[in-house]
Coordinates of C-alpha atoms and ligand atoms in Angstrom, one line a residue:
X1 CA 23.6 -8.3 -82.9
X2 CA 19.9 -7.4 -82.7
X3 CA 20.8 -4.2 -81.0
X4 CA 23.1 -3.2 -83.8
X5 CA 20.4 -4.1 -86.4
X6 CA 17.7 -2.0 -84.6
X7 CA 20.1 0.9 -84.5
X8 CA 20.6 0.5 -88.2
X9 CA 16.8 0.5 -88.8
X10 CA 16.5 3.7 -86.7
X11 CA 19.1 5.3 -89.0
X12 CA 16.8 4.7 -91.9
X13 CA 13.8 6.2 -90.1
X14 CA 15.9 9.2 -89.1
X15 CA 16.3 9.7 -92.9
X16 CA 12.5 9.2 -93.3
X17 CA 12.8 5.8 -94.9
X18 CA 11.0 2.6 -93.9
X19 CA 13.2 -0.4 -93.1
X20 CA 12.7 -3.9 -91.5
X21 CA 14.7 -6.9 -90.7
X22 CA 13.3 -9.8 -92.8
X23 CA 14.0 -13.4 -93.7
X24 CA 16.4 -15.7 -92.1
X25 CA 17.3 -13.6 -89.1
X26 CA 13.8 -13.0 -87.9
X27 CA 12.8 -16.7 -88.6
X28 CA 15.8 -18.0 -86.7
X29 CA 15.4 -15.4 -83.9
X30 CA 11.8 -16.6 -83.3
X31 CA 13.1 -20.2 -83.3
X32 CA 15.9 -19.4 -80.9
X33 CA 18.6 -20.1 -83.5
X34 CA 21.7 -17.9 -83.9
X35 CA 22.2 -16.2 -87.3
X36 CA 25.3 -15.0 -88.9
X37 CA 24.0 -12.2 -91.1
X38 CA 20.9 -10.1 -91.3
X39 CA 18.7 -9.3 -94.3
X40 CA 17.0 -5.9 -94.3
X41 CA 14.3 -4.6 -96.6
X42 CA 13.6 -0.9 -97.1
X43 CA 12.0 1.6 -99.4
X44 CA 15.4 3.4 -99.8
X45 CA 17.0 2.8 -103.2
X46 CA 20.6 1.5 -103.3
X47 CA 21.8 5.0 -104.1
X48 CA 20.0 6.4 -101.1
X49 CA 21.3 3.6 -98.9
X50 CA 24.8 4.4 -100.0
X51 CA 24.3 8.0 -99.2
X52 CA 23.2 7.2 -95.7
X53 CA 25.9 4.6 -94.9
X54 CA 28.7 5.7 -97.2
X55 CA 32.0 4.1 -96.1
X56 CA 30.3 1.1 -94.5
X57 CA 29.0 -0.2 -97.8
X58 CA 30.7 -3.0 -99.6
X59 CA 30.9 -2.7 -103.4
X60 CA 28.0 -4.8 -104.7
X61 CA 25.4 -3.7 -107.2
X62 CA 23.6 -7.0 -107.4
X63 CA 19.8 -6.7 -108.0
X64 CA 19.2 -3.6 -105.9
X65 CA 21.1 -5.0 -102.9
X66 CA 23.7 -3.2 -100.8
X67 CA 25.9 -4.8 -98.1
X68 CA 26.6 -2.7 -95.1
X69 CA 29.1 -3.8 -92.5
X70 CA 28.6 -2.6 -88.9
X71 CA 30.4 -4.0 -85.9
X72 CA 31.5 -6.9 -88.1
X73 CA 28.0 -7.9 -88.9
X74 CA 26.9 -8.2 -92.6
X75 CA 23.7 -6.5 -93.4
X76 CA 22.3 -7.4 -96.8
X77 CA 20.0 -4.5 -97.6
X78 CA 17.5 -4.8 -100.5
X79 CA 15.0 -2.3 -101.7
X80 CA 11.3 -3.2 -101.7
X81 CA 10.6 -4.6 -105.2
X82 CA 8.6 -6.5 -107.5
X83 CA 10.2 -9.1 -109.7
X84 CA 8.8 -8.8 -113.2
X85 CA 10.1 -11.6 -115.4
X86 CA 12.3 -14.5 -114.8
X87 CA 15.1 -15.8 -117.0
X88 CA 16.0 -19.5 -117.3
X89 CA 13.9 -20.3 -114.3
X90 CA 16.3 -18.3 -112.2
X91 CA 16.9 -14.7 -111.5
X92 CA 14.5 -12.0 -112.5
X93 CA 15.4 -10.1 -115.7
X94 CA 13.6 -7.0 -114.6
X95 CA 12.8 -5.6 -111.2
X96 CA 10.8 -2.6 -110.1
X97 CA 11.5 -0.7 -106.9
X98 CA 8.3 -0.1 -104.9
X99 CA 7.4 1.9 -101.8
X100 CA 5.4 -0.8 -99.8
X101 CA 6.5 -3.7 -97.8
X102 CA 3.6 -5.9 -98.5
X103 CA 4.2 -6.6 -102.2
X104 CA 7.8 -7.1 -101.4
X105 CA 6.8 -9.9 -99.1
X106 CA 4.8 -11.5 -101.8
X107 CA 7.8 -12.1 -104.0
X108 CA 9.7 -14.0 -101.3
X109 CA 10.0 -17.7 -101.4
X110 CA 8.5 -19.2 -98.2
X111 CA 6.0 -17.9 -95.7
X112 CA 8.5 -18.5 -92.9
X113 CA 10.8 -16.1 -94.7
X114 CA 8.4 -13.2 -94.8
X115 CA 8.3 -12.3 -91.1
X116 CA 9.7 -8.8 -90.4
X117 CA 10.9 -6.9 -87.4
X118 CA 10.6 -3.2 -87.1
X119 CA 12.9 -0.7 -85.3
X120 CA 11.2 -1.3 -82.0
X121 CA 11.8 -5.0 -82.2
X122 CA 8.0 -5.6 -83.0
X123 CA 7.1 -8.4 -85.3
X124 CA 5.2 -7.8 -88.5
X125 CA 3.7 -10.9 -89.9
X126 CA 1.3 -10.3 -92.8
X127 CA 1.3 -13.8 -94.2
X128 CA 1.1 -16.1 -91.2
X129 CA 4.8 -17.0 -90.9
X130 CA 4.6 -17.4 -87.1
X131 CA 1.9 -20.0 -87.5
X132 CA 4.0 -21.9 -89.9
X133 CA 7.0 -21.8 -87.5
X134 CA 4.7 -23.0 -84.8
X135 CA 3.4 -25.8 -87.0
X136 CA 6.9 -26.7 -88.3
X137 CA 5.8 -26.4 -91.9
X138 CA 7.3 -24.8 -95.0
X139 CA 4.8 -23.3 -97.5
X140 CA 5.5 -21.2 -100.6
X141 CA 4.2 -17.7 -100.8
X142 CA 1.5 -18.2 -103.4
X143 CA 1.1 -21.1 -105.8
X144 CA 4.0 -23.5 -105.3
X145 CA 4.1 -24.7 -108.9
X146 CA 4.4 -21.3 -110.4
X147 CA 6.9 -20.1 -107.8
X148 CA 9.1 -23.0 -108.7
X149 CA 8.7 -22.4 -112.4
X150 CA 9.9 -18.8 -111.8
X151 CA 12.9 -19.9 -109.9
X152 CA 13.9 -23.6 -109.6
X153 CA 16.5 -23.0 -106.9
X154 CA 13.5 -22.5 -104.5
X155 CA 12.9 -26.3 -104.6
X156 CA 16.3 -26.9 -103.2
X157 CA 16.0 -24.1 -100.7
X158 CA 12.7 -25.7 -99.5
X159 CA 14.5 -29.0 -98.9
X160 CA 17.4 -27.2 -97.3
X161 CA 15.2 -25.3 -94.9
X162 CA 13.2 -28.4 -94.1
X163 CA 16.4 -30.2 -93.3
X164 CA 18.0 -27.5 -91.2
X165 CA 14.8 -26.7 -89.3
X166 CA 13.5 -30.3 -89.3
X167 CA 10.2 -29.0 -90.8
X168 CA 7.6 -30.7 -93.0
X169 CA 7.0 -29.5 -96.6
X170 CA 3.4 -28.7 -97.2
X171 CA 1.5 -31.1 -99.5
X172 CA 1.1 -28.7 -102.4
X173 CA 4.8 -27.9 -102.2
X174 CA 5.7 -31.6 -102.4
X175 CA 3.4 -32.0 -105.4
X176 CA 4.9 -29.0 -107.1
X177 CA 8.4 -30.3 -106.6
X178 CA 7.4 -33.6 -108.2
X179 CA 6.0 -31.7 -111.2
X180 CA 8.7 -29.0 -111.6
X181 CA 11.8 -30.9 -110.5
X182 CA 12.9 -31.4 -114.1
X183 CA 13.8 -27.7 -114.1
X184 CA 16.7 -28.3 -111.8
X185 CA 18.6 -29.7 -114.7
X186 CA 19.0 -26.1 -116.0
X187 CA 20.3 -24.7 -112.7
X188 CA 24.1 -24.2 -112.5
X189 CA 26.0 -26.9 -110.7
X190 CA 27.5 -24.2 -108.5
X191 CA 24.1 -23.2 -107.2
X192 CA 23.0 -26.7 -106.7
X193 CA 26.2 -27.5 -104.8
X194 CA 25.8 -24.6 -102.5
X195 CA 22.4 -25.8 -101.4
X196 CA 23.5 -29.5 -101.2
X197 CA 26.5 -28.5 -99.1
X198 CA 24.2 -26.9 -96.6
X199 CA 22.1 -30.1 -96.5
X200 CA 25.1 -32.4 -96.2
X201 CA 26.7 -30.3 -93.5
X202 CA 23.6 -30.4 -91.3
X203 CA 23.3 -32.7 -88.4
X204 CA 19.8 -33.6 -89.7
X205 CA 21.3 -34.6 -93.1
X206 CA 19.5 -38.0 -93.2
X207 CA 16.2 -36.2 -93.4
X208 CA 17.4 -34.1 -96.3
X209 CA 18.7 -37.1 -98.1
X210 CA 15.4 -38.9 -97.6
X211 CA 13.6 -35.9 -99.1
X212 CA 16.0 -35.9 -102.1
X213 CA 15.2 -39.6 -102.6
X214 CA 11.5 -39.6 -101.9
X215 CA 10.8 -36.6 -104.1
X216 CA 13.1 -38.1 -106.7
X217 CA 15.0 -34.9 -106.9
X218 CA 18.3 -36.8 -106.7
X219 CA 17.9 -38.0 -110.3
X220 CA 17.6 -34.4 -111.6
X221 CA 20.7 -33.5 -109.6
X222 CA 22.5 -36.5 -111.1
X223 CA 23.3 -37.9 -107.7
X224 CA 22.9 -41.5 -108.8
X225 CA 25.0 -42.9 -105.8
X226 CA 22.7 -41.2 -103.3
X227 CA 21.8 -44.6 -101.7
X228 CA 25.4 -44.9 -100.5
X229 CA 24.9 -41.9 -98.2
X230 CA 21.7 -43.0 -96.6
X231 CA 22.3 -43.2 -92.8
X232 CA 26.0 -42.9 -93.4
X233 CA 28.0 -42.2 -90.2
X234 CA 30.1 -39.5 -91.6
X235 CA 30.3 -35.9 -90.3
X236 CA 32.2 -34.3 -93.2
X237 CA 30.5 -33.2 -96.3
X238 CA 33.6 -33.9 -98.4
X239 CA 33.3 -37.6 -97.5
X240 CA 29.7 -37.5 -98.6
X241 CA 30.7 -36.0 -101.9
X242 CA 33.4 -38.6 -102.3
X243 CA 30.7 -41.3 -102.0
X244 CA 28.5 -39.5 -104.5
X245 CA 31.4 -39.5 -106.9
X246 CA 30.2 -36.5 -109.0
X247 CA 33.5 -34.5 -109.3
X248 CA 33.2 -34.6 -113.1
X249 CA 30.1 -32.4 -112.9
X250 CA 30.0 -30.5 -109.7
X251 CA 32.7 -27.8 -109.0
X252 CA 35.3 -28.5 -106.3
X253 CA 38.5 -26.9 -105.2
X254 CA 41.7 -28.6 -106.0
X255 CA 42.3 -29.7 -102.4
X256 CA 38.8 -31.1 -102.1
X257 CA 39.4 -33.1 -105.2
X258 CA 42.6 -34.5 -103.7
X259 CA 40.9 -35.4 -100.4
X260 CA 38.0 -37.1 -102.3
X261 CA 40.5 -39.1 -104.3
X262 CA 42.4 -40.2 -101.2
X263 CA 39.1 -41.1 -99.4
X264 CA 38.2 -43.4 -102.3
X265 CA 41.6 -45.0 -102.2
X266 CA 41.4 -45.6 -98.5
X267 CA 37.9 -47.1 -98.9
X268 CA 39.4 -49.7 -101.2
X269 CA 42.3 -50.5 -98.8
X270 CA 42.6 -52.3 -95.6
X271 CA 41.9 -49.5 -93.1
X272 CA 43.9 -50.2 -89.9
X273 CA 46.9 -51.0 -92.1
X274 CA 50.0 -49.0 -90.9
X275 CA 51.0 -47.9 -94.4
X276 CA 47.5 -46.7 -95.3
X277 CA 47.2 -44.8 -92.0
X278 CA 50.7 -43.2 -92.5
X279 CA 50.2 -42.3 -96.2
X280 CA 46.8 -40.8 -96.0
X281 CA 46.8 -39.4 -92.5
X282 CA 44.2 -39.3 -89.7
X283 CA 41.6 -37.1 -91.4
X284 CA 41.2 -39.1 -94.6
X285 CA 41.4 -42.4 -92.6
X286 CA 38.7 -41.2 -90.2
X287 CA 36.4 -40.3 -93.0
X288 CA 36.8 -43.6 -94.8
X289 CA 36.7 -45.5 -91.5
X290 CA 33.3 -43.9 -90.6
X291 CA 31.9 -44.8 -93.9
X292 CA 33.0 -48.4 -93.4
X293 CA 31.6 -48.3 -89.8
X294 CA 34.9 -48.7 -88.1
X295 CA 35.0 -47.2 -84.6
X296 CA 36.8 -43.9 -84.6
X297 CA 38.5 -44.9 -81.4
X298 CA 40.2 -47.8 -83.1
X299 CA 41.4 -45.6 -85.9
X300 CA 42.8 -43.0 -83.5
X301 CA 44.5 -45.7 -81.5
X302 CA 46.0 -47.3 -84.6
X303 CA 47.2 -44.0 -85.9
X304 CA 48.8 -42.9 -82.6
X305 CA 50.5 -46.3 -82.3
X306 CA 52.3 -45.8 -85.6
X307 CA 56.1 -45.8 -85.0
X308 CA 56.5 -42.9 -87.3
X309 CA 54.0 -40.3 -88.7
X310 CA 56.2 -38.6 -91.3
X311 CA 59.6 -39.0 -93.0
X312 CA 61.0 -36.5 -90.5
X313 CA 60.5 -39.0 -87.8
X314 CA 62.9 -41.5 -89.3
X315 CA 66.1 -41.6 -87.3
X316 CA 68.4 -41.1 -90.2
X317 CA 68.9 -38.2 -92.6
X318 CA 70.0 -38.2 -96.2
X319 CA 73.5 -36.9 -95.5
X320 CA 74.1 -39.9 -93.2
X321 CA 72.9 -42.3 -95.9
X322 CA 75.3 -40.7 -98.4
X323 CA 78.2 -40.9 -96.0
X324 CA 77.4 -44.4 -95.1
X325 CA 77.4 -45.6 -98.7
X326 CA 80.0 -43.1 -99.8
X327 CA 77.9 -41.9 -102.7
X328 CA 76.8 -38.6 -104.2
X329 CA 73.1 -37.5 -104.0
X330 CA 70.8 -39.4 -106.3
X331 CA 67.5 -41.1 -106.8
X332 CA 68.6 -44.0 -104.7
X333 CA 68.1 -42.0 -101.5
X334 CA 64.4 -41.8 -102.1
X335 CA 64.3 -45.5 -102.8
X336 CA 66.1 -46.3 -99.5
X337 CA 63.8 -43.9 -97.6
X338 CA 60.7 -45.7 -99.0
X339 CA 62.2 -49.1 -98.0
X340 CA 63.3 -48.1 -94.5
X341 CA 60.0 -46.3 -93.9
X342 CA 58.0 -49.5 -94.8
X343 CA 60.2 -51.7 -92.6
X344 CA 59.9 -49.3 -89.6
X345 CA 56.1 -49.0 -90.1
X346 CA 55.6 -52.7 -90.1
X347 CA 57.9 -53.0 -87.0
X348 CA 60.4 -55.2 -88.8
X349 CA 63.1 -52.6 -88.2
X350 CA 63.5 -50.5 -85.1
X351 CA 63.6 -46.7 -85.6
X352 CA 67.1 -46.4 -84.2
X353 CA 70.1 -45.0 -86.1
X354 CA 72.4 -48.0 -85.6
X355 CA 69.7 -50.5 -86.7
X356 CA 68.8 -48.4 -89.7
X357 CA 72.5 -48.0 -90.7
X358 CA 73.0 -51.8 -90.5
X359 CA 69.9 -52.4 -92.6
X360 CA 71.1 -50.0 -95.3
X361 CA 74.6 -51.4 -95.3
X362 CA 73.2 -54.9 -95.6
X363 CA 70.9 -54.2 -98.5
X364 CA 72.5 -51.3 -100.4
X365 CA 76.2 -51.4 -100.0
Ligands
ATP401 P1 19.8 -18.1 -94.5 O1 20.5 -16.8 -94.6 O2 19.7 -18.7 -93.2 O3 20.4 -19.1 -95.6 P2 17.5 -16.7 -95.5 O4 16.1 -17.1 -95.5 O5 18.0 -15.5 -94.8 O6 18.3 -18.0 -95.0 P3 18.8 -15.6 -97.8 O7 19.3 -16.4 -99.0 O8 19.7 -14.9 -97.0 O9 18.0 -16.7 -97.0 O10 17.7 -14.7 -98.4 C1 17.1 -13.7 -97.6 C2 15.6 -13.6 -97.9 O11 15.4 -13.3 -99.3 C3 14.8 -14.9 -97.7 O12 14.5 -15.1 -96.4 C4 13.7 -14.8 -98.6 O13 12.7 -13.9 -98.0 C5 14.3 -14.0 -99.8 N1 14.8 -14.9 -100.8 C6 16.0 -15.4 -101.0 N2 16.2 -16.2 -102.0 C7 15.0 -16.2 -102.7 C8 14.5 -16.8 -103.8 N3 15.2 -17.6 -104.6 N4 13.2 -16.5 -104.2 C9 12.4 -15.7 -103.4 N5 12.8 -15.1 -102.3 C10 14.1 -15.3 -101.9
MG402 MG1 19.9 -14.6 -94.8

């Protein structure tokens, strides 16, 4: 990955441009963490970048950024710039392309995100990012309060990086969050959810949740049930969202909404109950079980001990039911299936054709 990135940087210098890897990749590289994509900063304008890389560019004209794909790696390439004025505490209205790296680093959010690597793999660290990595601390570039007032998303990014890297937030950053956190109300739920998802999916989630509570940010985010997810033994973020119960406000996909609904239902049911296990399946039951502190082993065992796992497992088909009762198709089949299913699940009726036939004859003929 790094090799491909350095080749790409050389391509820039072959065309007499400056280009550096910056941001997450360099930060994570120095920490020995693997990255998925690479941010590059350059003095080439988007138009010039497109001329150099032509077919490898993805269509994307966002804020002077071009995405180049090489060997399956996404390179997010942005032109050195100054951000002039911010709108709604988020996104600059006006940007100015510049020729120098240094001022471009000053507009970045955190010192740990300003470390660069040049085409020879050498580190360029004007603002002391490596010291911060060494000291496990997150500091804003410049005055924290005004950086958060410019763009309130940075507050959530700070908490997200602290969580993922298990770093401390600097004292001034903490004070600034406390003062500026009210601005988070203006931020779109989509953006907020993106950051929260990263926090909730992280193995260090408890630390992130503690920060959200201690800094009283959860109130601005309207996560009033946050205490329910403190030290919660759940590994899926959808189960966390189910506990937070904010689907009226935050955006979710249809299938996520359905899973959250099911988790809530199972939370209110008797877990190891065969019908509940059967109806909602192993995933939803495991999520709810973990929340209630039930051993996953017990859930797995109860699930695999179910006599049937779906209607297809029932040893009779609808044609046989119709023949047996000498009736045409109708709603009654569904009713019989539901009844037989229940009897089999609770082991009151063996899942054998003859037994099922006798049961149906006795109750429905
Ligand atoms: P990761 O990709 O692991 O989430 P990252 O630090 O690379 O982390 P990106 O969102 O990819 O984050 O942004 C790339 C870089 O752009 C950051 O490292 C930072 O220097 C700068 N940046 C991103 N978002 C902001 C922001 N809201 N304000 C200021 N600078 C930002
Ligand atoms: Mg990145």
